[in-house]
Short mmCIF file of C-alpha atoms in Angstrom, two decimals:
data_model
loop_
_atom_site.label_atom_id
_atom_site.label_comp_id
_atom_site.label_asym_id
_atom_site.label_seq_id
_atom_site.Cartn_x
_atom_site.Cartn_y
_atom_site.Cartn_z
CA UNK Z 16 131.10 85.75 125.04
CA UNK Z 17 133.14 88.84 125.07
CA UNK Z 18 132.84 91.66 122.65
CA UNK Z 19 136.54 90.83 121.36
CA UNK Z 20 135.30 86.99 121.57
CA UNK Z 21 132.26 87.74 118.87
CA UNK Z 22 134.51 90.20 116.59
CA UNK Z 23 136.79 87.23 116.33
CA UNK Z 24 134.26 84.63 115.36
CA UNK Z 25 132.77 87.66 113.10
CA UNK Z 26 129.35 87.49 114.68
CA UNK Z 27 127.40 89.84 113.28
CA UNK Z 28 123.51 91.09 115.24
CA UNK Z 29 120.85 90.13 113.36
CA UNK Z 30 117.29 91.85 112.98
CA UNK Z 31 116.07 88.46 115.42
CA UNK Z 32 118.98 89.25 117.63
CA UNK Z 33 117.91 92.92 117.86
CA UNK Z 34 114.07 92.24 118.51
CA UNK Z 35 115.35 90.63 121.41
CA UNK Z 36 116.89 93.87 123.03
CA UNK Z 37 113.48 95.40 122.43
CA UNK Z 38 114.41 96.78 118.90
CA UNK Z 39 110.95 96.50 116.59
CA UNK Z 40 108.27 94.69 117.50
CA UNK Z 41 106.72 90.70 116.72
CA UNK Z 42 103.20 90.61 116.21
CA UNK Z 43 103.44 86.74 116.81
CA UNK Z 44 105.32 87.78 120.45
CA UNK Z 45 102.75 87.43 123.41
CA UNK Z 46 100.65 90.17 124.61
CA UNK Z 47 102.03 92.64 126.62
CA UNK Z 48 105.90 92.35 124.97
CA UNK Z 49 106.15 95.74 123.27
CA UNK Z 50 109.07 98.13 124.68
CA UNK Z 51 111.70 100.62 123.18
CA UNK Z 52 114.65 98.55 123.46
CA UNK Z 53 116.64 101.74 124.88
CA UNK Z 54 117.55 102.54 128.43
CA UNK Z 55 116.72 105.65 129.77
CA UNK Z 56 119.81 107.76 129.78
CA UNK Z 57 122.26 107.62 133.60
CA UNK Z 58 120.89 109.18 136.40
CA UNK Z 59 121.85 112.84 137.20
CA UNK Z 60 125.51 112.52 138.98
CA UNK Z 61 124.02 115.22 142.04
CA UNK Z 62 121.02 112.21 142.63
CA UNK Z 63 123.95 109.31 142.75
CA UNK Z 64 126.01 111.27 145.21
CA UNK Z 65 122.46 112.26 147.24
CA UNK Z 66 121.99 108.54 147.64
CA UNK Z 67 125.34 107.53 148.32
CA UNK Z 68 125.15 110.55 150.98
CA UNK Z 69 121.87 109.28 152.44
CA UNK Z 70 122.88 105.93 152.45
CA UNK Z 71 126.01 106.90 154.20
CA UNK Z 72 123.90 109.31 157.16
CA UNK Z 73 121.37 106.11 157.48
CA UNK Z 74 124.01 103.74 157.98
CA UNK Z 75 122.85 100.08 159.72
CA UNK Z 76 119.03 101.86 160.02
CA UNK Z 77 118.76 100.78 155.99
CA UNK Z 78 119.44 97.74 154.06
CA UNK Z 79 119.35 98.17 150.17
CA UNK Z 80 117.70 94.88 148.22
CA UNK Z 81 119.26 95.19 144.52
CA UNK Z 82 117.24 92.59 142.22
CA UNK Z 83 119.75 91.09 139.75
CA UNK Z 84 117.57 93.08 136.64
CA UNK Z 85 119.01 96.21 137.95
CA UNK Z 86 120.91 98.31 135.95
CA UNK Z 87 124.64 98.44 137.73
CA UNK Z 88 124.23 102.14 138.75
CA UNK Z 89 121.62 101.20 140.66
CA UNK Z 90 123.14 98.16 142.12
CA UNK Z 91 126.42 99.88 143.41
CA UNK Z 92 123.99 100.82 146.20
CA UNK Z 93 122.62 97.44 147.06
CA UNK Z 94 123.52 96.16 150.27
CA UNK Z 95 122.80 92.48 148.66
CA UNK Z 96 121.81 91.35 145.54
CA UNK Z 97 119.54 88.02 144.30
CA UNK Z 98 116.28 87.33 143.07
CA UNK Z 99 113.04 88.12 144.64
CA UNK Z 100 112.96 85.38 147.22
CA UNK Z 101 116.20 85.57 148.37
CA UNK Z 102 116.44 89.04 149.15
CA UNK Z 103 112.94 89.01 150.64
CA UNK Z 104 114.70 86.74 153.08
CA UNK Z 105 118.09 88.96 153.37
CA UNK Z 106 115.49 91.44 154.37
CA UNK Z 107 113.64 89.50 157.24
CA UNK Z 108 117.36 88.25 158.07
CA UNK Z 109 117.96 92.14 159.14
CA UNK Z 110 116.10 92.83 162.09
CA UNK Z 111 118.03 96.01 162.72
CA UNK Z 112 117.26 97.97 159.84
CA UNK Z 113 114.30 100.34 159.73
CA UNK Z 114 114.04 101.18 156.52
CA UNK Z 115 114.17 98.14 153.69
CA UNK Z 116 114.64 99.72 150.34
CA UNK Z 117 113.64 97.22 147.76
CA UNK Z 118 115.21 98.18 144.19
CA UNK Z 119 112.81 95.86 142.27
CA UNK Z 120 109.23 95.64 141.47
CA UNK Z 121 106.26 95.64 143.42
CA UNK Z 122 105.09 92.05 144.17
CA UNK Z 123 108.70 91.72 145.41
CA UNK Z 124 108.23 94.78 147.92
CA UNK Z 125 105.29 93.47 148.74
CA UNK Z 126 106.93 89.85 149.52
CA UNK Z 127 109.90 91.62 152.09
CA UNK Z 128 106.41 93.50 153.47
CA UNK Z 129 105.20 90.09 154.57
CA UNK Z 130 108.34 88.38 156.15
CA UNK Z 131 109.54 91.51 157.72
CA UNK Z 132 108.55 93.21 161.36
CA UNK Z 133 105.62 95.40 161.68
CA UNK Z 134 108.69 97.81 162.78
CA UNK Z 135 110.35 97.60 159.77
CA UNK Z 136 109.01 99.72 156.31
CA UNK Z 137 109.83 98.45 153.47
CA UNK Z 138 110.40 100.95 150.33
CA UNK Z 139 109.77 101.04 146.95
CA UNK Z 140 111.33 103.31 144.87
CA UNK Z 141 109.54 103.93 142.34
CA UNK Z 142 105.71 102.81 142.70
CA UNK Z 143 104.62 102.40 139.43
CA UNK Z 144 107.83 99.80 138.94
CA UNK Z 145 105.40 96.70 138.36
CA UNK Z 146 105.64 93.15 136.69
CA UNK Z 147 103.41 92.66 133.59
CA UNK Z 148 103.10 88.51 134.89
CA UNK Z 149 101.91 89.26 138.13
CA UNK Z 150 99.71 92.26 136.95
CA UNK Z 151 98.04 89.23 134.87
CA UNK Z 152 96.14 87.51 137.49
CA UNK Z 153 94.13 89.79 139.89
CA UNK Z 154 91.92 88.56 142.97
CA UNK Z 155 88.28 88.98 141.22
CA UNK Z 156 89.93 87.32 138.61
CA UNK Z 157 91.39 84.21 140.57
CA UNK Z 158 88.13 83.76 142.94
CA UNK Z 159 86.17 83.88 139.40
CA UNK Z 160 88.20 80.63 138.34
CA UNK Z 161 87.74 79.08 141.65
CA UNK Z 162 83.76 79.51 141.17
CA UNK Z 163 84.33 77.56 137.75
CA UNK Z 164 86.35 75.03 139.31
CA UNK Z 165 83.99 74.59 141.89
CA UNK Z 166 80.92 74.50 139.44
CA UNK Z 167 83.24 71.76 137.15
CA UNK Z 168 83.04 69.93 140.84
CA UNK Z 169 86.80 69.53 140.88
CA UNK Z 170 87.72 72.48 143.24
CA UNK Z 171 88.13 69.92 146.39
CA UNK Z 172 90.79 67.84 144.47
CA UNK Z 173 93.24 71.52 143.18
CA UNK Z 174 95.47 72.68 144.68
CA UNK Z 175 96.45 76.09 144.11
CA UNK Z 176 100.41 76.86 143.54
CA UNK Z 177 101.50 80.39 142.84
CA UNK Z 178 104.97 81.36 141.37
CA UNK Z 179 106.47 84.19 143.44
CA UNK Z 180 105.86 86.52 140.82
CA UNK Z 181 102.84 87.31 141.79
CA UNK Z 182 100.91 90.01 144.19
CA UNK Z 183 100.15 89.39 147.82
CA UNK Z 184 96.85 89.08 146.91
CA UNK Z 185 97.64 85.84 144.94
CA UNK Z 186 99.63 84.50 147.49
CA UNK Z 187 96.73 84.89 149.99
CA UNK Z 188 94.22 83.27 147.74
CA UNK Z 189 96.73 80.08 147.23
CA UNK Z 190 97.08 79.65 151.30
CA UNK Z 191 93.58 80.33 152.14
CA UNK Z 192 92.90 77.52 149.82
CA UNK Z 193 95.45 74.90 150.92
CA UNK Z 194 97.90 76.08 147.98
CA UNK Z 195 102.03 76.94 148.47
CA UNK Z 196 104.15 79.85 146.76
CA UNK Z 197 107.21 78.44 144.70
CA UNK Z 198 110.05 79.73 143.01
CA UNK Z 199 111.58 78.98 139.65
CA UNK Z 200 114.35 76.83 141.54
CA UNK Z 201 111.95 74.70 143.89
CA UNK Z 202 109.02 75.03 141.23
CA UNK Z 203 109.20 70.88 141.03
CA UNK Z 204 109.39 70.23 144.28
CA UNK Z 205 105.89 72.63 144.69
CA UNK Z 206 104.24 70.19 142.50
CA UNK Z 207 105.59 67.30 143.87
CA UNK Z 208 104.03 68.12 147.27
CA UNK Z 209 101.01 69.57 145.41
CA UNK Z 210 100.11 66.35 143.84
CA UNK Z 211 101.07 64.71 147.45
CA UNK Z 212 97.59 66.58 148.53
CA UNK Z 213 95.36 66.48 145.76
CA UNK Z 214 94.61 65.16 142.25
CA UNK Z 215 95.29 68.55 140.30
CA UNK Z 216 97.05 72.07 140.37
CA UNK Z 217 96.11 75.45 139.47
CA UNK Z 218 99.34 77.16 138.87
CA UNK Z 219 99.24 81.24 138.54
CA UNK Z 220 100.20 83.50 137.41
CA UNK Z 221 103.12 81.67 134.82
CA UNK Z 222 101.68 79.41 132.19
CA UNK Z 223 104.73 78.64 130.89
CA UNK Z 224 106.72 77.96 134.43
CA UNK Z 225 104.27 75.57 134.84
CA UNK Z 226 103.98 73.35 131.79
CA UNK Z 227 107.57 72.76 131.88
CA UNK Z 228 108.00 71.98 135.10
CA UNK Z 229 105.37 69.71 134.68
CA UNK Z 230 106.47 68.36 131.03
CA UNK Z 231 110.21 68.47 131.03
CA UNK Z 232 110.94 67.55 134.93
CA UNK Z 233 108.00 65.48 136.16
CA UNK Z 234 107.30 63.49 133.01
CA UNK Z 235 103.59 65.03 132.19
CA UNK Z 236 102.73 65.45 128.48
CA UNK Z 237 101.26 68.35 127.24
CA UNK Z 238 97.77 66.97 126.76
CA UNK Z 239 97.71 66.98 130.86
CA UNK Z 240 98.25 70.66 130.60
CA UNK Z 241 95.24 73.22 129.69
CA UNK Z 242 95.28 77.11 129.63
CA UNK Z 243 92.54 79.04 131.74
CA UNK Z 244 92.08 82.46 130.15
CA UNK Z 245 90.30 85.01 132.35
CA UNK Z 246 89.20 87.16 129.82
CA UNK Z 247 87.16 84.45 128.12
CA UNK Z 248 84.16 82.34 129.92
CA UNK Z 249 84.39 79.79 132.14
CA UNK Z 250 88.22 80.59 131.08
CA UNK Z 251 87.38 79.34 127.81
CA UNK Z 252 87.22 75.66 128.95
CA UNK Z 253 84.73 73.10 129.08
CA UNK Z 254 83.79 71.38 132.08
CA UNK Z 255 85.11 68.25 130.31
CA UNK Z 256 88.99 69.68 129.82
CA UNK Z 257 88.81 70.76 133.12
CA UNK Z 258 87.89 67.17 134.95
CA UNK Z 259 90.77 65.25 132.32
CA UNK Z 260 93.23 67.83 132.83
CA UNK Z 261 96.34 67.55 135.42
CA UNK Z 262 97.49 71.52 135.30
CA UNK Z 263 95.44 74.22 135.16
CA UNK Z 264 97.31 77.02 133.92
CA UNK Z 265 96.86 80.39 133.95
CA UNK Z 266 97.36 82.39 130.81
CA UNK Z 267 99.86 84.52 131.74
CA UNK Z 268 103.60 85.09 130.94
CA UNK Z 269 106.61 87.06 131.76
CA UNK Z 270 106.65 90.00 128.68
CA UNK Z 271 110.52 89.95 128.43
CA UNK Z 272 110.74 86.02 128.28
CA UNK Z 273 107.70 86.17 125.52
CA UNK Z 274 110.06 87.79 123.13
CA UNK Z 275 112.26 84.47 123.05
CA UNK Z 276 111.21 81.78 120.09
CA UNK Z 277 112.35 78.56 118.90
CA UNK Z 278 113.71 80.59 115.88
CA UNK Z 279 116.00 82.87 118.16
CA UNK Z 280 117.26 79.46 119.29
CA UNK Z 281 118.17 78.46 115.68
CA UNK Z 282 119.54 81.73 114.75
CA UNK Z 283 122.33 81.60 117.40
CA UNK Z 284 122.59 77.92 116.89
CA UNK Z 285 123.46 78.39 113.04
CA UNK Z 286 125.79 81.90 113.51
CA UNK Z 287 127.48 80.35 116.49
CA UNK Z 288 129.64 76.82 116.54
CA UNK Z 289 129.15 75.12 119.71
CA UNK Z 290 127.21 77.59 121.25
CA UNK Z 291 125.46 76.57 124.57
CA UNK Z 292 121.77 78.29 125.09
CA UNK Z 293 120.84 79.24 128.48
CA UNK Z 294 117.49 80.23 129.52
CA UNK Z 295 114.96 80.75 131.86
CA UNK Z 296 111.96 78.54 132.80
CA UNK Z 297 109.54 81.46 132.00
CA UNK Z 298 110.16 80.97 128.37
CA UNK Z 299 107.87 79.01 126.16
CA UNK Z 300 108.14 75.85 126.22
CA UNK Z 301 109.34 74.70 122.61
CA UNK Z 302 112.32 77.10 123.63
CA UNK Z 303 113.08 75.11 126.94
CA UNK Z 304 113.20 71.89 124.82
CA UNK Z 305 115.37 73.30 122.25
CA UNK Z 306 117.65 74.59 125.46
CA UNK Z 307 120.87 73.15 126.37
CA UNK Z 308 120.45 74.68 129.95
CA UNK Z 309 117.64 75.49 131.75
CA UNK Z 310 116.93 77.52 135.26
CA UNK Z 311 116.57 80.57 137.65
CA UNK Z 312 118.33 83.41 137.10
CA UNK Z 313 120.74 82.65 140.02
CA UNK Z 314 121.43 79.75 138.10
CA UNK Z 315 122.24 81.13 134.78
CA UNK Z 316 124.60 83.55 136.27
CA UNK Z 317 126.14 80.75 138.40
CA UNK Z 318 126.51 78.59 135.22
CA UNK Z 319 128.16 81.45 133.06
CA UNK Z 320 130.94 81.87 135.95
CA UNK Z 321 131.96 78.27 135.70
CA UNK Z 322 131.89 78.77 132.32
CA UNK Z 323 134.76 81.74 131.71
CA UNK Z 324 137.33 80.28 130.05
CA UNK Z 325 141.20 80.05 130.96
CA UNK Z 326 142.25 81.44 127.52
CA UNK Z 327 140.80 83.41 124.85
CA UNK Z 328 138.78 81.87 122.19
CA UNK Z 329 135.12 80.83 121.31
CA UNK Z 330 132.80 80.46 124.10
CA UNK Z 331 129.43 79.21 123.37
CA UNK Z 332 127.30 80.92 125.87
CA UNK Z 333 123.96 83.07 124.75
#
């Protein structure tokens, strides 16, 4: 919806609407969801025309990786631009260049690391850029929850399945132990092949990728879904829940998609005729359900430029 679309159908923000750009905080949010809602101001102009200088001099020795979160004076610079996957796979795709530059965070520079050359060096920008998700499930951590598995005696039938959003570390846990990395777009057909090979999943780091992939797309209910927390023991299940569950889900979450609730759903729904809510499989599940559109980034933006319309007027899109 344009800005000239919203004045016309006198759509005010809201304090819900707000919290959701990071204005104020929600003490029923999930952990790890508090941040000041403003960007940082622009860049110095001498630092953009350094890069664009640098970029110039470097020429076919560097290919830029702009993840679609960047802000758009970061992107002009990107030589490509996707989710993590997909440019970790641009990257590999470019033999030629030296130098990757990944604009992202760091399990994604850590992803080009591993399907690039040993020639090529992969760079990230800024090395304290990091993902709150993947930051939720370390090693010691993971190979903690396998010893509980194993003492449940289930560990031989799970199969470990890690969202990309998650450290190298993670990933090399899940294929030393038979396991596959997913994405939010092939996240089904993970657990379809999962299930082909044993009797039950372990899905890290995203609890909430998980249960509705499980729930809405493969027909599971929620009472074949439990929640291992590492910071409690034994992850603060019994034996018992562990044998009778399905998916074993790890308790963490994406911070940004934790702000969304069923009632930011309504809110939209009630200022907005005809609105149609988009979101992302990261969000909790009682918001997926309430959704009228769900999937990867790539697909949201791909769904909102079908969805321009021909002439002016309302346009239900949020």
């Amino acid at each position: 919806m344009t800005t000239a679309q919203a004045q016309e159908l006198d759509v005010q923000p809201t304090p819900l609407a707000l919290l959701l750009l990071g204005r104020e905080a929600d003490p029923r949010s999930e952990r790890g969801v508090e941040c000041p809602g403003d960007l940082p101001s622009p860049s110095d102009p001498d630092l953009v025309e350094r890069a664009r200088a640098a970029k110039e001099k470097l020429g076919t020795k560097v290919f830029v990786l702009g993840h679609h979160y960047q802000r758009d004076e970061v992107i002009q610079f990107a030589d490509v631009t996707g989710d993590s996957f997909k440019l970790a796979r641009e990257a590999a795709a470019r033999p030629e260049a030296e130098y990757i530059v990944f604009c992202g965070v760091h399990f994604m520079a850590e992803s080009a690391d591993i399907l690039t050359s040993d020639d090529q060096k992969v760079v990230l920008p800024d090395l304290a850029a990091g993902c709150s998700m993947a930051d939720m499930a370390t090693a010691e951590q993971v190979a903690e929850c396998w010893d509980v598995l194993t003492e449940a005696g289930i560990a031989e039938q799970v199969v470990p399945v890690s969202y990309m959003n998650s450290s190298a570390d993670i990933k090399a846990f899940t294929g030393k132990h038979g396991g596959t990395i997913c994405t939010s777009s092939n996240a089904k057909r993970a657990l379809d092949w999962a299930f082909e090979q044993g009797e039950k999943v372990l899905f890290l780091p995203d609890q909430h990728l998980g249960r509705n992939t499980a729930v809405r797309d493969m027909g599971m209910s929620l009472e074949d879904c439990v929640v291992y927390n590492p910071h409690r023991p034994n992850g603060g299940l019994t034996a018992e829940e562990l044998r009778a569950a399905k998916m074993i889900l790890w308790r963490g979450h994406c911070s940004v998609h934790g702000r969304f609730s069923l009632d930011s759903v309504n809110d939209v729904r009630a200022r907005i005729p005809d609105v149609n809510v988009l979101v992302h499989p990261e969000c909790k599940h009682e918001v997926v359900a309430a959704a009228d559109h769900v999937g990867s980034t790539e697909y949201i933006i791909k769904t909102l430029e079908a969805a321009r319309p021909a002439r002016s007027g309302p346009s239900g899109r949020s």
